[in-house]
mmCIF file with all atom_site columns, N, CA and C in Angstrom:
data_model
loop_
_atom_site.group_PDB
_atom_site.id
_atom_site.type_symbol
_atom_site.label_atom_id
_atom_site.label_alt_id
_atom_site.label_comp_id
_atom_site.label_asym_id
_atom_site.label_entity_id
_atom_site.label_seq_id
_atom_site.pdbx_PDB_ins_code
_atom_site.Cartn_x
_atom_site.Cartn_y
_atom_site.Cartn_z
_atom_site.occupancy
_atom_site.B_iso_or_equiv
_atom_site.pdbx_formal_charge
_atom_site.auth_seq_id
_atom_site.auth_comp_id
_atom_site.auth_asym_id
_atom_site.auth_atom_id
_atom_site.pdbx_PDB_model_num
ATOM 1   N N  . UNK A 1 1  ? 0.872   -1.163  0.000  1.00 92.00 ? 1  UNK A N  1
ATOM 2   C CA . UNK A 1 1  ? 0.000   0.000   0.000  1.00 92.00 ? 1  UNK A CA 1
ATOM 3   C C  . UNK A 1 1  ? 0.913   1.217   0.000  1.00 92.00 ? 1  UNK A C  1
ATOM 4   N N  . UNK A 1 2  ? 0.625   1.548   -1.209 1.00 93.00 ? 2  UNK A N  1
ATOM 5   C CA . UNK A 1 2  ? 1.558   3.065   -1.110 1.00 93.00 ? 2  UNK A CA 1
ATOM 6   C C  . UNK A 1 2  ? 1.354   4.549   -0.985 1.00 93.00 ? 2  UNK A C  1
ATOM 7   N N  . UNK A 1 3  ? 1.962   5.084   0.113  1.00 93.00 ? 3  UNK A N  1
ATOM 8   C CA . UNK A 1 3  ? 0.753   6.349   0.318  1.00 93.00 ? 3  UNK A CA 1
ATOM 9   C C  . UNK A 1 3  ? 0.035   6.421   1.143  1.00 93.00 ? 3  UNK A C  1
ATOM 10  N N  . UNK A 1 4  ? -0.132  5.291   1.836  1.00 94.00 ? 4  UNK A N  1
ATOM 11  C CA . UNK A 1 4  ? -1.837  5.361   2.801  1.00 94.00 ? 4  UNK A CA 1
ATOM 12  C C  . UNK A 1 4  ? -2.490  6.531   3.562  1.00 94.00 ? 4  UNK A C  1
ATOM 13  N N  . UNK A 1 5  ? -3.226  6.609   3.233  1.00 93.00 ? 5  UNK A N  1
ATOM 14  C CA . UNK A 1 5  ? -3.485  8.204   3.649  1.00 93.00 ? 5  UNK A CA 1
ATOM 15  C C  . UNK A 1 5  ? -3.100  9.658   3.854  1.00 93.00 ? 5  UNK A C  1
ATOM 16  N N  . UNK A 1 6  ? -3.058  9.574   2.167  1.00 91.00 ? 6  UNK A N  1
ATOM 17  C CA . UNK A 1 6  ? -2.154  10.987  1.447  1.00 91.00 ? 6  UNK A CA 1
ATOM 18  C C  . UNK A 1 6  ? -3.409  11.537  1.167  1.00 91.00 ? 6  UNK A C  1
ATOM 19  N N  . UNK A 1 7  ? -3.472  12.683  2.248  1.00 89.00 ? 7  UNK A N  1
ATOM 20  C CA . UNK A 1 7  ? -4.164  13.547  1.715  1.00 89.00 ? 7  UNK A CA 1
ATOM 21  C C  . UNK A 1 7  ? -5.445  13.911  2.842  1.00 89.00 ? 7  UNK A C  1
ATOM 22  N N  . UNK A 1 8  ? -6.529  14.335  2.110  1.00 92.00 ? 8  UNK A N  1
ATOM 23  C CA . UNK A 1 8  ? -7.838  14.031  2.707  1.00 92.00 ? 8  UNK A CA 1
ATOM 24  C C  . UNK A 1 8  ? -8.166  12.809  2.935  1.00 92.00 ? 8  UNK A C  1
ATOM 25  N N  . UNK A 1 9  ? -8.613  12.561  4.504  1.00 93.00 ? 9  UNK A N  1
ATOM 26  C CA . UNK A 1 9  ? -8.810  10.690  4.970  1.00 93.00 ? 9  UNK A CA 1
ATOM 27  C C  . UNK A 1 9  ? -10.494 11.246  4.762  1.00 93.00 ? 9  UNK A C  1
ATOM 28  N N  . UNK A 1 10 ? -11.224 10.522  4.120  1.00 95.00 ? 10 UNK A N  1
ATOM 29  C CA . UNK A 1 10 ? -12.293 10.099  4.458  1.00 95.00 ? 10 UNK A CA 1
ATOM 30  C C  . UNK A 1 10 ? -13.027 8.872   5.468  1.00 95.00 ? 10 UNK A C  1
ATOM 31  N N  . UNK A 1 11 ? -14.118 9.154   5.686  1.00 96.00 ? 11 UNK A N  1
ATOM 32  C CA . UNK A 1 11 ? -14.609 7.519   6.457  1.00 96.00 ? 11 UNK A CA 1
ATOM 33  C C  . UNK A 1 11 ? -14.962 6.146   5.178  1.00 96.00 ? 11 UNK A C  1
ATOM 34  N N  . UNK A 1 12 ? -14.745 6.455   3.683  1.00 96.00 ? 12 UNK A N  1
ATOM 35  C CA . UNK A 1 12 ? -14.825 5.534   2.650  1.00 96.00 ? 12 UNK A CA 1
ATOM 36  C C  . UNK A 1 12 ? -13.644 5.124   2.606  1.00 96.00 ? 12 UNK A C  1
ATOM 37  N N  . UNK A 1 13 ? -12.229 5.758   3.223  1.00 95.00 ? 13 UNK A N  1
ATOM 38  C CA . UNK A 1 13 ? -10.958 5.833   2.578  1.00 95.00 ? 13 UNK A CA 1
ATOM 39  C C  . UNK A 1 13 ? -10.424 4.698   4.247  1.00 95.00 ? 13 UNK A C  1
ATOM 40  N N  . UNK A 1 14 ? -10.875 4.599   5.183  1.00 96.00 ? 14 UNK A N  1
ATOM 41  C CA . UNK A 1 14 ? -11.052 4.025   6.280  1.00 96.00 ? 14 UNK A CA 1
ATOM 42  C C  . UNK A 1 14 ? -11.647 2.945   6.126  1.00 96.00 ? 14 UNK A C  1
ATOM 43  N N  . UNK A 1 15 ? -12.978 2.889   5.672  1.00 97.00 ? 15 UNK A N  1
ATOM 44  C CA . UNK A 1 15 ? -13.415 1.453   5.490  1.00 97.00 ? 15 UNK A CA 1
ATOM 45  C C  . UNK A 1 15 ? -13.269 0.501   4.579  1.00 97.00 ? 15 UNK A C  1
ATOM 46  N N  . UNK A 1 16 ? -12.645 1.085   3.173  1.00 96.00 ? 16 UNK A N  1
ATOM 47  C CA . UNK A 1 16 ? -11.848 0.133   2.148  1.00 96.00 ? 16 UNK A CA 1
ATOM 48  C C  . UNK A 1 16 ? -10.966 -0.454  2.407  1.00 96.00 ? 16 UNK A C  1
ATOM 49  N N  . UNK A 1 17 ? -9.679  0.434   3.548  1.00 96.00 ? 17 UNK A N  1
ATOM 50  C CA . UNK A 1 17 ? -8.733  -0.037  3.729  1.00 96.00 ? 17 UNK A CA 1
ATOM 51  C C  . UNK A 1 17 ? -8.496  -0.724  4.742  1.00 96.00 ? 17 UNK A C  1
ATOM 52  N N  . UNK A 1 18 ? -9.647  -0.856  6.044  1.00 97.00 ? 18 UNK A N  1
ATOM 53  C CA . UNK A 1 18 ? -10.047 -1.962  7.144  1.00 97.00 ? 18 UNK A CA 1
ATOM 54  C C  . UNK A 1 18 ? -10.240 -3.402  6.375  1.00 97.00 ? 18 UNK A C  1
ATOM 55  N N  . UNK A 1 19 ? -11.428 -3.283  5.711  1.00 97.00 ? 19 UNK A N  1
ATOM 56  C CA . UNK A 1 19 ? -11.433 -4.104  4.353  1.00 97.00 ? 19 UNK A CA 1
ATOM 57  C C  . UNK A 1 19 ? -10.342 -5.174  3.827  1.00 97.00 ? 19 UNK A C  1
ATOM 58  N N  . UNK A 1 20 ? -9.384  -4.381  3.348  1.00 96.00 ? 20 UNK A N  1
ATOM 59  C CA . UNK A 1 20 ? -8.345  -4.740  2.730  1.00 96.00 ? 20 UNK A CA 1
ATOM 60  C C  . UNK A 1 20 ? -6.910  -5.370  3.664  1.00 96.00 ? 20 UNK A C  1
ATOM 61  N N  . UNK A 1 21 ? -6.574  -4.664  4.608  1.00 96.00 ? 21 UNK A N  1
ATOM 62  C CA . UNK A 1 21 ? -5.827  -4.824  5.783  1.00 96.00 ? 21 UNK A CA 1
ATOM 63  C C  . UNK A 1 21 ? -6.547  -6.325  6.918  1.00 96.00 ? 21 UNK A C  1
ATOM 64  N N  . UNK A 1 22 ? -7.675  -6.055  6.948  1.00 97.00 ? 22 UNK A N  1
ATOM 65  C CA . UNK A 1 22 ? -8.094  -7.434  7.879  1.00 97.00 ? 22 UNK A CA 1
ATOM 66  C C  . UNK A 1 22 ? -8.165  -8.640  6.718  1.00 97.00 ? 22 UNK A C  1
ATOM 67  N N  . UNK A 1 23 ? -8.575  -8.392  5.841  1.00 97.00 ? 23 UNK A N  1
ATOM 68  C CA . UNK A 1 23 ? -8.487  -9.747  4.931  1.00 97.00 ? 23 UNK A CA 1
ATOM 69  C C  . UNK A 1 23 ? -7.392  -10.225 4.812  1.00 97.00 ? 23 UNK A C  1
ATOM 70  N N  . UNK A 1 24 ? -5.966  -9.346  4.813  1.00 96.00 ? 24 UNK A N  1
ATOM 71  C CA . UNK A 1 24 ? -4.932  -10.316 4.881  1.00 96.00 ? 24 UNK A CA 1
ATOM 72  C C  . UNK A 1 24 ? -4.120  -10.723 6.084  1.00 96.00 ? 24 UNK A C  1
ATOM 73  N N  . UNK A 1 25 ? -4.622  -9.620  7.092  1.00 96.00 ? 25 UNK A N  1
ATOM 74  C CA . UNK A 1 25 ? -4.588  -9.833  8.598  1.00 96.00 ? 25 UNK A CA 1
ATOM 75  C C  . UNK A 1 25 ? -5.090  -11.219 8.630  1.00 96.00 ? 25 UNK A C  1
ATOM 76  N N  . UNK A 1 26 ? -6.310  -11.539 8.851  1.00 97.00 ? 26 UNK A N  1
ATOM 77  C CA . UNK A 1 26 ? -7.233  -12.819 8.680  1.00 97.00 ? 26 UNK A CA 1
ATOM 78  C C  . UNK A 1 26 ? -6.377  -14.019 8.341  1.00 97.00 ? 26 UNK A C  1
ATOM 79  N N  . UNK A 1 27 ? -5.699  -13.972 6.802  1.00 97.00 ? 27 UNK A N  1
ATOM 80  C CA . UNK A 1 27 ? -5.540  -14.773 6.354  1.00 97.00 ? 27 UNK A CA 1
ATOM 81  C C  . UNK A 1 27 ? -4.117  -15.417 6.416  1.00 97.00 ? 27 UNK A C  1
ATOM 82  N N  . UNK A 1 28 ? -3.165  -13.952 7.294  1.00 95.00 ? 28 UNK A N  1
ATOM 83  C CA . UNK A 1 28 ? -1.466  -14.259 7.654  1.00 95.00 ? 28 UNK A CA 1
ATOM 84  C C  . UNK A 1 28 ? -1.129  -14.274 6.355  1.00 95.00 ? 28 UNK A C  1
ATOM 85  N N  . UNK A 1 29 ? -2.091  -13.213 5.490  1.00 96.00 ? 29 UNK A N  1
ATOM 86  C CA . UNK A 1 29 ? -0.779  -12.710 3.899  1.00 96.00 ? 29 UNK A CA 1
ATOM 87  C C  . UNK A 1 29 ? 0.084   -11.578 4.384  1.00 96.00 ? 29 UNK A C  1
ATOM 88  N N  . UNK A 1 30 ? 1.203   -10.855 3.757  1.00 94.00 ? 30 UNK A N  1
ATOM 89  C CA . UNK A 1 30 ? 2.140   -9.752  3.883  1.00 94.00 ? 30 UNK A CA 1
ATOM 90  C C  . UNK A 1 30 ? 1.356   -8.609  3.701  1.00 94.00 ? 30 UNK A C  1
ATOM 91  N N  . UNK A 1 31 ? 2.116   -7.697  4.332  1.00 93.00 ? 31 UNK A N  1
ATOM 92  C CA . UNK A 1 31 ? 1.649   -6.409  3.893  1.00 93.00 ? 31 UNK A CA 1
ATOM 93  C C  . UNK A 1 31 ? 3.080   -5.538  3.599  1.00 93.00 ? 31 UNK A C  1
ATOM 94  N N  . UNK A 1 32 ? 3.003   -4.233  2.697  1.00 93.00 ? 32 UNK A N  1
ATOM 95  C CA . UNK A 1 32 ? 3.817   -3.611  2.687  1.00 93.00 ? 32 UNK A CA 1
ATOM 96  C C  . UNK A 1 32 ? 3.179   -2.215  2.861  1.00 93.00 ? 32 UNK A C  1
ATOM 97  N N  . UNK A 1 33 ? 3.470   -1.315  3.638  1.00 93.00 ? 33 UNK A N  1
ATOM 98  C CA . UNK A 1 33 ? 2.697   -0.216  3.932  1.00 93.00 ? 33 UNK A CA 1
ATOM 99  C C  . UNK A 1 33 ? 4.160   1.238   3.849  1.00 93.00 ? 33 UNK A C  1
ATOM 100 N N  . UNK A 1 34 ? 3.284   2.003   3.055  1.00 91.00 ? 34 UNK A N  1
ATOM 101 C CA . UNK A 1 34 ? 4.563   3.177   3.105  1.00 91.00 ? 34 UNK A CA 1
ATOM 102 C C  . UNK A 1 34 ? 3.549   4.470   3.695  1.00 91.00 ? 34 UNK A C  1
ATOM 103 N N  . UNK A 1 35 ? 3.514   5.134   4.492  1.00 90.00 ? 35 UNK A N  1
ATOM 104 C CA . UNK A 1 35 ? 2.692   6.396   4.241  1.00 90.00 ? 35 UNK A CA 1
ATOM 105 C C  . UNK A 1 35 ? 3.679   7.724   5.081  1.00 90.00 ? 35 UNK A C  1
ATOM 106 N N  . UNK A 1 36 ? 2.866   8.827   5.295  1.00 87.00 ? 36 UNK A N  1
ATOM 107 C CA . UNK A 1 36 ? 3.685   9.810   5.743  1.00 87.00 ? 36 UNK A CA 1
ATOM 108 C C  . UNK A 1 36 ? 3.302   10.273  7.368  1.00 87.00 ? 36 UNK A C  1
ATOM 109 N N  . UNK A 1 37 ? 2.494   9.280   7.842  1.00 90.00 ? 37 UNK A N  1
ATOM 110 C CA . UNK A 1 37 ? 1.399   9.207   8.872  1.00 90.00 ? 37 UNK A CA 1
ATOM 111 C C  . UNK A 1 37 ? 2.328   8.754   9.774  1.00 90.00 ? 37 UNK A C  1
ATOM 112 N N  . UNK A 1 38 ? 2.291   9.133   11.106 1.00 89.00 ? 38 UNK A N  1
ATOM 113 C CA . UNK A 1 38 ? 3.132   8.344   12.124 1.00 89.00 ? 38 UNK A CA 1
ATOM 114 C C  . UNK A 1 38 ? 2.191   7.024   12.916 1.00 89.00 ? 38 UNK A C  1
ATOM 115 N N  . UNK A 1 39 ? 3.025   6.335   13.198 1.00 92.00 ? 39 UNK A N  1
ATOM 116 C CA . UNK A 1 39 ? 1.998   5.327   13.742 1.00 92.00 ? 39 UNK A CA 1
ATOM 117 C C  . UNK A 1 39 ? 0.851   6.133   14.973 1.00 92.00 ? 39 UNK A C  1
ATOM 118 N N  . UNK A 1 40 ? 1.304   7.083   15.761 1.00 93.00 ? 40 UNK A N  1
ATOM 119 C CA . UNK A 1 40 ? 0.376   7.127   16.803 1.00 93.00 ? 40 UNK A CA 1
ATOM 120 C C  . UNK A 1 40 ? -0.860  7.476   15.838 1.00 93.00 ? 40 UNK A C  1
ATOM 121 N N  . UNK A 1 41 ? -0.417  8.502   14.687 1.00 93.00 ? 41 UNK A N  1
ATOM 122 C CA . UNK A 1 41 ? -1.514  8.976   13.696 1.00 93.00 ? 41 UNK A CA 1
ATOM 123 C C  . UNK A 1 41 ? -2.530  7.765   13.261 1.00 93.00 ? 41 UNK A C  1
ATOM 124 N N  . UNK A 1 42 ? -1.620  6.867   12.518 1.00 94.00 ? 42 UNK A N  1
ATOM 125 C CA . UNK A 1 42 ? -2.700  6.178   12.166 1.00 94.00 ? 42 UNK A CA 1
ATOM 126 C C  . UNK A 1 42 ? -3.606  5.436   13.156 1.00 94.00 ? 42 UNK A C  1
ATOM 127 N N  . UNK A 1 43 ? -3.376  4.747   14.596 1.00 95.00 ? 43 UNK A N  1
ATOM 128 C CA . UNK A 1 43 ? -4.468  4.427   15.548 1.00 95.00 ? 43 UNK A CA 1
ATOM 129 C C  . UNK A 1 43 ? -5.463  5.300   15.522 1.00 95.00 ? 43 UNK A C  1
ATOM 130 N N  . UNK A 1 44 ? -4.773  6.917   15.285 1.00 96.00 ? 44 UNK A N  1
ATOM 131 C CA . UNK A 1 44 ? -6.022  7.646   15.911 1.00 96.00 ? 44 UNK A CA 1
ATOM 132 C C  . UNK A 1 44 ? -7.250  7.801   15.128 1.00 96.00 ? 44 UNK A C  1
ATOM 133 N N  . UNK A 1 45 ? -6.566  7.503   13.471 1.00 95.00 ? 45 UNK A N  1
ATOM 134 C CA . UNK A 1 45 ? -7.614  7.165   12.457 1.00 95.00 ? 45 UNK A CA 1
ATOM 135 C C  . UNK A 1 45 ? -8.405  6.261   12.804 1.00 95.00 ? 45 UNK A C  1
ATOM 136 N N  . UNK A 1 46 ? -7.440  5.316   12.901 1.00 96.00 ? 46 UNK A N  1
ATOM 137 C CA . UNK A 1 46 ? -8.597  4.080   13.169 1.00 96.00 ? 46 UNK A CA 1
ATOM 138 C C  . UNK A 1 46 ? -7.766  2.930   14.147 1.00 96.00 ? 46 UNK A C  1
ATOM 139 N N  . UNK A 1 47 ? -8.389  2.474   15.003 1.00 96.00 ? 47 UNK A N  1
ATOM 140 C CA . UNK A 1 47 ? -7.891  2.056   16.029 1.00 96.00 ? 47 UNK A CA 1
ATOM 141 C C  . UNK A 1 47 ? -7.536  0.676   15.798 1.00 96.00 ? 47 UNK A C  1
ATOM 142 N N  . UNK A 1 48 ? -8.620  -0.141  15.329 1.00 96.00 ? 48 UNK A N  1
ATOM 143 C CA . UNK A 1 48 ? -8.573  -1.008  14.169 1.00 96.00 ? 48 UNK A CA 1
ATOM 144 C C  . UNK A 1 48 ? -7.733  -1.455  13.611 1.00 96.00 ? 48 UNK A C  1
ATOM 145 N N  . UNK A 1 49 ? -7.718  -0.487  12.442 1.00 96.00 ? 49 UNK A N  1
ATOM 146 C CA . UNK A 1 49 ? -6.639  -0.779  11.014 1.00 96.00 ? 49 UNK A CA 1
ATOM 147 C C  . UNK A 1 49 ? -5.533  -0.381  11.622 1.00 96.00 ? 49 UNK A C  1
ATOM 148 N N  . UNK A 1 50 ? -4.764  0.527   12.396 1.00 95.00 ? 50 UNK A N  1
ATOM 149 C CA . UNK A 1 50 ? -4.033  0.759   12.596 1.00 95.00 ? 50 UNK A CA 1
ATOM 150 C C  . UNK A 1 50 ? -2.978  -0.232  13.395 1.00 95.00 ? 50 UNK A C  1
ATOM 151 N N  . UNK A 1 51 ? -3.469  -0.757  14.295 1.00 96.00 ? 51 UNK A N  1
ATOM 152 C CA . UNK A 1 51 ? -3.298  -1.586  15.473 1.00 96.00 ? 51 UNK A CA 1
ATOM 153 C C  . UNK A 1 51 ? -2.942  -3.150  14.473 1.00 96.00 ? 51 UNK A C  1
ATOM 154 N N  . UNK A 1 52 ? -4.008  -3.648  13.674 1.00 96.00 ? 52 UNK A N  1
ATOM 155 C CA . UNK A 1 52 ? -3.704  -4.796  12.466 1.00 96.00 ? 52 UNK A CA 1
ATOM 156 C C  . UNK A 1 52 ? -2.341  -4.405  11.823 1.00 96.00 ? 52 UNK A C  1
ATOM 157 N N  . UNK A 1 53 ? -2.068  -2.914  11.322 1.00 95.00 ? 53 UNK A N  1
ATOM 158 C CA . UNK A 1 53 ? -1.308  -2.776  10.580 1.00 95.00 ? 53 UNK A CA 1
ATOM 159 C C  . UNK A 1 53 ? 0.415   -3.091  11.426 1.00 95.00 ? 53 UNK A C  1
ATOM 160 N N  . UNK A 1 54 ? 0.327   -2.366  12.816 1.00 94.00 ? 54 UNK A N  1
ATOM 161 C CA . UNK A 1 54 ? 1.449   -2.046  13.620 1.00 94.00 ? 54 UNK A CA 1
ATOM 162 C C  . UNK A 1 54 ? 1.509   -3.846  13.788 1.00 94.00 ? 54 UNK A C  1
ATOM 163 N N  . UNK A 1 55 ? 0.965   -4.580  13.925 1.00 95.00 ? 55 UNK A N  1
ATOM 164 C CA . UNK A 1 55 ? 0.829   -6.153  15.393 1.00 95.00 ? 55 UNK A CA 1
ATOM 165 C C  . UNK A 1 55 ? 1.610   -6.704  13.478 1.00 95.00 ? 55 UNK A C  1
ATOM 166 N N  . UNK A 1 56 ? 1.105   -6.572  12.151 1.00 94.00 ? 56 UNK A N  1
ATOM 167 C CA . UNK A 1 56 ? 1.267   -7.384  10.945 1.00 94.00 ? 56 UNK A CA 1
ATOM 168 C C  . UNK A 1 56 ? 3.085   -7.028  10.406 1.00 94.00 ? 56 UNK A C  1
ATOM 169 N N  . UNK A 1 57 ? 3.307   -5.462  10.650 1.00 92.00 ? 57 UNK A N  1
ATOM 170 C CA . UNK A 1 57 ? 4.903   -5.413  10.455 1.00 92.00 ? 57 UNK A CA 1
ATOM 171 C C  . UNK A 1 57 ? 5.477   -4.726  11.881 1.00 92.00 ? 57 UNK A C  1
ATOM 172 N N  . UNK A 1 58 ? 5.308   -5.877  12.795 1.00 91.00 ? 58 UNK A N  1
ATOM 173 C CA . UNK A 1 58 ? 6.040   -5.200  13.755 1.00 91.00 ? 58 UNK A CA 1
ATOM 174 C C  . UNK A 1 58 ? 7.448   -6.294  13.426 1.00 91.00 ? 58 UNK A C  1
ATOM 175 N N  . UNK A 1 59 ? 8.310   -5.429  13.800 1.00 90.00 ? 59 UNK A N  1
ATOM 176 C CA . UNK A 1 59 ? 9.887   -6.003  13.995 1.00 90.00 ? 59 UNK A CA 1
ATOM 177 C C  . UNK A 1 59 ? 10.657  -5.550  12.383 1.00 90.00 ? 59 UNK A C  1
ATOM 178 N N  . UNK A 1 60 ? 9.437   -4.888  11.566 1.00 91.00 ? 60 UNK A N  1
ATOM 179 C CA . UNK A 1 60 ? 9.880   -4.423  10.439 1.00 91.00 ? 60 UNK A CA 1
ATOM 180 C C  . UNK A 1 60 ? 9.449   -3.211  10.022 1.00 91.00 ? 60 UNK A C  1
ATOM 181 N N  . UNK A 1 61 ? 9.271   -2.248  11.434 1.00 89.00 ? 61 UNK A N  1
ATOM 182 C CA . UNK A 1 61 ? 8.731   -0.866  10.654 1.00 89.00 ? 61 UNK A CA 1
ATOM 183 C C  . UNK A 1 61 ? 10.233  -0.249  11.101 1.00 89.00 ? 61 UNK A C  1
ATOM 184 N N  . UNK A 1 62 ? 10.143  1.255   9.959  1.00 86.00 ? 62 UNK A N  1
ATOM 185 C CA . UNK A 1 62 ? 11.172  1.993   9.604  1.00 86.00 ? 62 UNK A CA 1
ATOM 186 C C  . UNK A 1 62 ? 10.353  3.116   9.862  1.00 86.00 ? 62 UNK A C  1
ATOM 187 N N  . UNK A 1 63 ? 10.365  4.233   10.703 1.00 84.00 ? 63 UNK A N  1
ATOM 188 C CA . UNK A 1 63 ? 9.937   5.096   10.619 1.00 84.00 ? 63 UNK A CA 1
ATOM 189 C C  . UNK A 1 63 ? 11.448  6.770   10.389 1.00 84.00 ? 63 UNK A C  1
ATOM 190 N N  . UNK A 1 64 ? 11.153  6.992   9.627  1.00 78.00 ? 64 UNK A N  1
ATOM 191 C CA . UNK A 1 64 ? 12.114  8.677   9.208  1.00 78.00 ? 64 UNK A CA 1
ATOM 192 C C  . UNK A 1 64 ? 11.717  9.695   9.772  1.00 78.00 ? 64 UNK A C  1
ATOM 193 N N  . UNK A 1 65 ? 12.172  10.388  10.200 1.00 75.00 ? 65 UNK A N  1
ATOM 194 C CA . UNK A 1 65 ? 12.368  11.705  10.979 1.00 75.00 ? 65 UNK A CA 1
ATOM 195 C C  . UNK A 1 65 ? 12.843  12.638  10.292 1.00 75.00 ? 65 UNK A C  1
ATOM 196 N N  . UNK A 1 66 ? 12.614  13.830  9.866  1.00 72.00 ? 66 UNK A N  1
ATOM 197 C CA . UNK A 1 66 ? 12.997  15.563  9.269  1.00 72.00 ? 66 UNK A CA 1
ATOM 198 C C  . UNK A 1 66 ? 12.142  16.355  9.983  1.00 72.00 ? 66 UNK A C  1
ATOM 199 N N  . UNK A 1 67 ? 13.160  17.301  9.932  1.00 73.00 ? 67 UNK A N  1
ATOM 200 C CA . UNK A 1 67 ? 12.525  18.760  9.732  1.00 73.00 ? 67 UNK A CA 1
ATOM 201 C C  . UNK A 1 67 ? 11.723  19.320  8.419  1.00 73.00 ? 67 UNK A C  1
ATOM 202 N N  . UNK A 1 68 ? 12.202  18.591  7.598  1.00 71.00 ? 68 UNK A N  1
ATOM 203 C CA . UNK A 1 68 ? 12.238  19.285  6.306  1.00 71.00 ? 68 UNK A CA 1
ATOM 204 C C  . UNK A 1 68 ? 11.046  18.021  5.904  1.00 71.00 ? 68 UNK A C  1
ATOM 205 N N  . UNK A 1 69 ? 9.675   18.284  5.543  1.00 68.00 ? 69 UNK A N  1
ATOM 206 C CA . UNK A 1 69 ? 9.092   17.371  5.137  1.00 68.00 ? 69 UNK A CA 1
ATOM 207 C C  . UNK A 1 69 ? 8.395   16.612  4.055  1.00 68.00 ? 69 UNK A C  1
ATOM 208 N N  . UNK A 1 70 ? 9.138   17.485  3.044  1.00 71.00 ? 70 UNK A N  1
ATOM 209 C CA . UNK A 1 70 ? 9.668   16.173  2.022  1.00 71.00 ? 70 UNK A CA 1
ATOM 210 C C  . UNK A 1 70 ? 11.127  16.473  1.255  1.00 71.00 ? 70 UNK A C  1
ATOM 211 N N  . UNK A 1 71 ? 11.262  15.368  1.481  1.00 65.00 ? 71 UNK A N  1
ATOM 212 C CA . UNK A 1 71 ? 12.903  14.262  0.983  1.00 65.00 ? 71 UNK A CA 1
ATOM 213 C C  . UNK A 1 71 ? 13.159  15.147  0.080  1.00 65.00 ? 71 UNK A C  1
ATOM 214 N N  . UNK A 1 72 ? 12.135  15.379  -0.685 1.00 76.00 ? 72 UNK A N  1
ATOM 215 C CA . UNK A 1 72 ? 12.715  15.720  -2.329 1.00 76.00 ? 72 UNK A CA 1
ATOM 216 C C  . UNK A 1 72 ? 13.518  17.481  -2.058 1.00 76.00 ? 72 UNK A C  1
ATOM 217 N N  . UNK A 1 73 ? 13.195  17.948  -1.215 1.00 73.00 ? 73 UNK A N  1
ATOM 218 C CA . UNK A 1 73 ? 13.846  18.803  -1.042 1.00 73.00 ? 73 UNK A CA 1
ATOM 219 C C  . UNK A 1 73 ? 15.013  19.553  -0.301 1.00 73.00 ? 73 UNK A C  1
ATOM 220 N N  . UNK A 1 74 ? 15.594  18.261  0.138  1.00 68.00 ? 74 UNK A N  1
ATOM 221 C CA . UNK A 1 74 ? 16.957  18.056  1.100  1.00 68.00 ? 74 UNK A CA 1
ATOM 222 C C  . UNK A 1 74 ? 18.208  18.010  0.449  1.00 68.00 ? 74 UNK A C  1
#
């Protein structure tokens, strides 16, 4: 999933991606998740998806730190 919640979050943009995230939660498929959201952010979206997402790549998240907030301009 690339991007996850770039931009305006809707509650459609929340429930596609609960959707999508528990089905492979469910099923113990991979996930690859990139977004610009910090983890506390995304729980607060959704407590849910967020929490599936953190428990599915834990021991493999990378989170980046700037001042400057985007790359492309460093």
């Amino acid at each position: 999933i690339d991007d996850l919640f770039k931009g305006k979050i809707t509650e459609s943009d929340v429930n596609i991606m609960y959707e999508i995230v528990n089905h492979r939660y469910l099923n113990k498929l991979p996930i690859i998740v990139s977004t610009e959201k910090t983890i506390e952010t995304l729980l607060q979206v959704d407590e849910a998806l967020g929490s599936r997402i953190v428990e599915m790549c834990k021991g493999h998240i990378i989170e980046f730190t700037s001042d400057i907030p985007n790359y492309r301009l460093i």
